[in-house]
Coordinates of C-alpha atoms in Angstrom, one line a residue:
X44 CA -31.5 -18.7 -9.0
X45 CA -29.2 -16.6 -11.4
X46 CA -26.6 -14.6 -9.1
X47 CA -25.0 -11.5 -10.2
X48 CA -21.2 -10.7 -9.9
X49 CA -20.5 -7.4 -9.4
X50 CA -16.6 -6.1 -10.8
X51 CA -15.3 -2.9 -9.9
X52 CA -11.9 -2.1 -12.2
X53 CA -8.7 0.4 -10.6
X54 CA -5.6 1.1 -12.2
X55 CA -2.4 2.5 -11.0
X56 CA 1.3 2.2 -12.7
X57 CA 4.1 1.1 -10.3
X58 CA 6.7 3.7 -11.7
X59 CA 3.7 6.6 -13.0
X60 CA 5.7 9.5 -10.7
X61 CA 9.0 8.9 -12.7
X62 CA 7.9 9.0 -15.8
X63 CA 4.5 10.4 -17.1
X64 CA 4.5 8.8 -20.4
X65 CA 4.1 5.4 -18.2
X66 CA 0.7 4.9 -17.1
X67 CA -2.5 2.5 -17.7
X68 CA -6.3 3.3 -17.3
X69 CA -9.6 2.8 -18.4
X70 CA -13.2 5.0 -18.7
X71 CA -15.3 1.8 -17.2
X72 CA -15.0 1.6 -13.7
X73 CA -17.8 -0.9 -13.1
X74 CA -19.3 -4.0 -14.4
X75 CA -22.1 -6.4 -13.5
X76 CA -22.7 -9.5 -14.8
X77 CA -24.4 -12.9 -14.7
X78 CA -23.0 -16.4 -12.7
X79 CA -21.0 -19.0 -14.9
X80 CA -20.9 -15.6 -17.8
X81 CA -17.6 -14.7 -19.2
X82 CA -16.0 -11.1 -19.1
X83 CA -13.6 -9.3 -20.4
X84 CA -11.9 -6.7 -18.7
X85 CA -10.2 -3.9 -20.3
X86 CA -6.7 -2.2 -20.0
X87 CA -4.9 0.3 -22.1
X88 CA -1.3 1.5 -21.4
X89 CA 1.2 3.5 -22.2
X90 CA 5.3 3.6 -21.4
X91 CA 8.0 5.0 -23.5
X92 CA 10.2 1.4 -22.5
X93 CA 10.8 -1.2 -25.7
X94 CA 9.5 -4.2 -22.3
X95 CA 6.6 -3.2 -20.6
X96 CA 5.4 -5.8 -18.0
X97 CA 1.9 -5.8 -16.7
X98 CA 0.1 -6.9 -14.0
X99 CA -3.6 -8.1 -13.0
X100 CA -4.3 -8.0 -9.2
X101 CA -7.7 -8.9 -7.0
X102 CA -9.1 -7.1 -3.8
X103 CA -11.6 -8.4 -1.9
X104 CA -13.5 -6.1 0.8
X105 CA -10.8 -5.5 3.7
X106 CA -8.3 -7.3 2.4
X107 CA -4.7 -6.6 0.6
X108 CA -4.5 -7.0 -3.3
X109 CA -4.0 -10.1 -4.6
X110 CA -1.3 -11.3 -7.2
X111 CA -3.2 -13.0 -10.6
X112 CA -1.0 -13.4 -13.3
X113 CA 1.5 -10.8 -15.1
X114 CA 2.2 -10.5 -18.7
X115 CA 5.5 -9.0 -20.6
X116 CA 6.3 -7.3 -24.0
X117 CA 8.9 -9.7 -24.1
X118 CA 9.1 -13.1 -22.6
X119 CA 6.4 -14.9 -20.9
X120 CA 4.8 -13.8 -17.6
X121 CA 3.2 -15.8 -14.9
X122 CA -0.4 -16.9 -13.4
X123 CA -1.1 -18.2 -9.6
X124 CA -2.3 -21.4 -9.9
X125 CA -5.8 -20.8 -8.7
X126 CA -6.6 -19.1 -11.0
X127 CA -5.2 -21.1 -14.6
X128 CA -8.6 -22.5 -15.0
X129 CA -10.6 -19.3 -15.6
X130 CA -8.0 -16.5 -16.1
X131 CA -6.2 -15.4 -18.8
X132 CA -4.4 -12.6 -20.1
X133 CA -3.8 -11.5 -24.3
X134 CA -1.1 -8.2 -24.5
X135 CA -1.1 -6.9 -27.5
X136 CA 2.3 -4.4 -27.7
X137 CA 0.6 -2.7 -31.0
X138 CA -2.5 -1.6 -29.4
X139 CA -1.1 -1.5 -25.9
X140 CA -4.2 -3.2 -24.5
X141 CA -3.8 -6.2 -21.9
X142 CA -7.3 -7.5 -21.2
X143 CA -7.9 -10.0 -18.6
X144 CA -10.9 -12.6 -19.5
X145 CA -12.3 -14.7 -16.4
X146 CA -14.7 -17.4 -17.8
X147 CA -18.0 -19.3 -15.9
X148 CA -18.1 -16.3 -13.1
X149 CA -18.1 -16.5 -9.9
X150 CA -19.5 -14.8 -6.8
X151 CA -16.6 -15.1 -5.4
X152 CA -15.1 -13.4 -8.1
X153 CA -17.2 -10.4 -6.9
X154 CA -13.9 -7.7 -6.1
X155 CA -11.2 -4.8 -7.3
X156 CA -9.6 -5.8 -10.1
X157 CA -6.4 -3.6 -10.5
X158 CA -4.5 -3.3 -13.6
X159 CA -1.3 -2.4 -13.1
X160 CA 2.3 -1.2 -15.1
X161 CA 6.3 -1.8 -15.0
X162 CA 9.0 -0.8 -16.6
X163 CA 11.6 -2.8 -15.1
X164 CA 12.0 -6.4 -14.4
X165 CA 14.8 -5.6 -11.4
X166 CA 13.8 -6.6 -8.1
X167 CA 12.2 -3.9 -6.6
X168 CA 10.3 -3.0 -3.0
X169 CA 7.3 -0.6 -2.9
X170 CA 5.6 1.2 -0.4
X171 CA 1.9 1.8 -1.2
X172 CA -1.1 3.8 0.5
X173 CA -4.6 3.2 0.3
X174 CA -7.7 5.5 1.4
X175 CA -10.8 4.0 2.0
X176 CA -12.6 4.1 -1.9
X177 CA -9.6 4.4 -3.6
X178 CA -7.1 2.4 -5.3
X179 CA -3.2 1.9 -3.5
X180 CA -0.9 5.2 -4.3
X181 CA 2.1 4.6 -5.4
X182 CA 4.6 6.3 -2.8
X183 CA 8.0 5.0 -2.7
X184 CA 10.3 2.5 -4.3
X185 CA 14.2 1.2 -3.3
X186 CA 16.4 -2.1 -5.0
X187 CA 16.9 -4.6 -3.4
X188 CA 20.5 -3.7 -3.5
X189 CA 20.3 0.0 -2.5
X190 CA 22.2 1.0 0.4
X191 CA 21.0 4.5 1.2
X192 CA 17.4 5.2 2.1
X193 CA 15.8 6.1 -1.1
X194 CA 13.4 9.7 -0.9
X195 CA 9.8 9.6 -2.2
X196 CA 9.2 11.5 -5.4
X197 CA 5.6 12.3 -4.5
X198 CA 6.1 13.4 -0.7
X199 CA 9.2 13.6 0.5
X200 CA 8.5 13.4 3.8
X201 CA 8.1 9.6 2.9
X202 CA 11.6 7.1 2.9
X203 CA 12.2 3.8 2.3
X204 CA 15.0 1.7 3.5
X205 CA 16.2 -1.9 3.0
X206 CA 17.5 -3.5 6.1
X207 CA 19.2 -6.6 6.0
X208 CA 19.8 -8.7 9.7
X209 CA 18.6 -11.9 10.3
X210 CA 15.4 -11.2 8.1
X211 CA 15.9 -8.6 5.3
X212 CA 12.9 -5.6 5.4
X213 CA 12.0 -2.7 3.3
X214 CA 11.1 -0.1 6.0
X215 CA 8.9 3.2 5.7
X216 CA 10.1 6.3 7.6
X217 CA 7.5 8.8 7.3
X218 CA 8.5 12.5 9.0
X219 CA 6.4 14.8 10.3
X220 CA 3.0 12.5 10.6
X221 CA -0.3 14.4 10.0
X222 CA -3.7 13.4 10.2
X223 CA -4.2 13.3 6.1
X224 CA -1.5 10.4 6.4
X225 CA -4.1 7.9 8.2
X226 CA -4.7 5.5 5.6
X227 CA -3.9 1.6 4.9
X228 CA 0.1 0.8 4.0
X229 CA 1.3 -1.8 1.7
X230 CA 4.8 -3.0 1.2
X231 CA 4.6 -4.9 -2.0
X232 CA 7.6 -7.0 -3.8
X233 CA 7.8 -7.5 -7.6
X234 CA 8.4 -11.3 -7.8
X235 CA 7.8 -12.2 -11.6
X236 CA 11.4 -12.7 -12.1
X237 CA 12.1 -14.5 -8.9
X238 CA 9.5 -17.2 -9.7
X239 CA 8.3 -16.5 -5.9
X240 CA 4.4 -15.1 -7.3
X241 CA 3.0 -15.5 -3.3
X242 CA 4.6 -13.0 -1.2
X243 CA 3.6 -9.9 -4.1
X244 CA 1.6 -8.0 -0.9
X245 CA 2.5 -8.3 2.5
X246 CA -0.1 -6.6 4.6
X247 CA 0.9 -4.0 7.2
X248 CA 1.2 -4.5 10.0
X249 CA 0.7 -1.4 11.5
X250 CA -1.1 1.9 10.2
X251 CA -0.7 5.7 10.9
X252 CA -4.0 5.5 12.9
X253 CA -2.8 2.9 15.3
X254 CA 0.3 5.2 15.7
X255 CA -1.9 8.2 16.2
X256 CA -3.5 6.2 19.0
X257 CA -0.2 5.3 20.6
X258 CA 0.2 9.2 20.1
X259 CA -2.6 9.9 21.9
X260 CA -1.8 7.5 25.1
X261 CA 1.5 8.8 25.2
X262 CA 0.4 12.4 25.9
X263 CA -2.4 11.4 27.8
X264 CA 0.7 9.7 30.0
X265 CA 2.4 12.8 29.6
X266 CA -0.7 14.9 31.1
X267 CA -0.5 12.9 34.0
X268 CA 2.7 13.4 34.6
X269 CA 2.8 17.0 34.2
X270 CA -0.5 17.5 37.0
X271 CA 1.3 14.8 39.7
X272 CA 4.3 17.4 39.1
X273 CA 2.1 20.4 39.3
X274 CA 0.3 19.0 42.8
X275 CA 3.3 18.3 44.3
X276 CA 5.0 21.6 43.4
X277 CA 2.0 23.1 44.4
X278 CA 2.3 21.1 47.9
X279 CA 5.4 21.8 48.3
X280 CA 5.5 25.4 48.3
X281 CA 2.5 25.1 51.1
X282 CA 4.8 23.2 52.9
X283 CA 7.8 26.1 52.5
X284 CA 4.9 28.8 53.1
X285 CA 4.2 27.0 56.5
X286 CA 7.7 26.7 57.9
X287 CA 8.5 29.8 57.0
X288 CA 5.3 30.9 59.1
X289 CA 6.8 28.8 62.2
X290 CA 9.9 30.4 61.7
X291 CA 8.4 34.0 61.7
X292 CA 6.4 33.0 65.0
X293 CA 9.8 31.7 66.3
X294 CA 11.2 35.2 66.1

């Protein structure tokens, strides 16, 4: 029985808030096609940078993105080895296209495929956001070998910070929480240069909604609190009220 796989294509550009010359996309969103068939999926971009480095990424339902394989202007990128034997990648710096071709489908190859755009080749932390739907947000980025916190250009309520102890960590401090900020968080390392292509996403391991319901014991806590305070304020000026009676009967 033939199967169908079902592709769904996002795009977002790493560095798209600093520079709006710098972005990649594409009018299809979504594509169906036969098992053992052989696709091609489409990606223009755009950056104003002589070395433009591209990546391909997979998403399966409730998971984190996926490295596949990145691509450069100039040098030679990389591809995870599980996927060598049916994905490949053809930039082209003329058109600025960078398709990605999977051969003899898959079901399992039913996901997100994102499309994504560098300009640098530094080693570089991001912090991304993703609503249910919709593709990560870029939010912040900070070097490896920043010292200070580094601000958000697209909320600046939103800082990341590099922390090196025993384990070095990219933190995210966000200030001033709201409700619109419930979403999924990604921390994400650019590892093409490194050679180390399996640690791209690290999953979170904690979202805002998880803080709101921390939020939500700690006031409930709180409550408590303030109405065991209330009772026995309450008690104790009975208490007062009655000696002061006894002492009025004693006179």
């Amino acid at each position: 029985m033939a199967m169908c796989v079902i592709i769904t294509l996002f795009f977002t550009a790493h560095e798209f808030v600093c520079w709006g010359q710098d972005k990649v996309e594409q009018a299809s969103r979504q594509m169906t096609a036969d098992e053992a068939a052989r696709v091609t999926l489409l990606c223009n971009y755009s950056t104003s940078f002589t070395n433009a480095y591209l990546f391909w990424y997979k998403q399966l339902p409730n998971r984190s993105p996926t490295f596949i394989l990145s691509e450069f202007t100039v040098g030679k990128g990389t591809i995870e080895d599980e996927y060598k034997d049916r994905f490949s990648v053809t930039l082209d710096s003329i058109s600025r296209t960078v398709p990605l071709m999977i051969k003899n489908l898959h079901v399992s190859d039913s996901a997100v495929y994102y499309c994504a755009l560098s300009y640098s080749s530094a080693l570089t932390l991001y912090w991304y956001r993703q609503y249910p739907g919709s593709a990560p947000q870029f939010i912040v980025f900070i070097s490896d070998g920043s010292k200070q916190a580094q601000e958000s250009n697209v909320d600046s309520r939103f800082t990341a910070k590099v922390t090196k102890d025993k384990e070095s960590h990219v933190d995210l401090i966000i200030s001033s929480a709201a409700v619109s900020d419930s979403a999924l968080y990604y921390c994400a390392l650019q590892p093409t240069v490194t050679g180390n292509t399996r640690t791209l996403y690290k999953k979170l391991t904690h979202s805002i909604a998880e803080t709101e319901r921390v939020t939500k014991i700690m006031l409930n806590m709180l409550f408590q609190i303030f109405i065991t305070f209330y009772k026995a304020t309450i008690e104790q000026k009975s208490i007062n009220r009655t000696d002061d009676l006894v002492n009025m009967d004693r006179h």
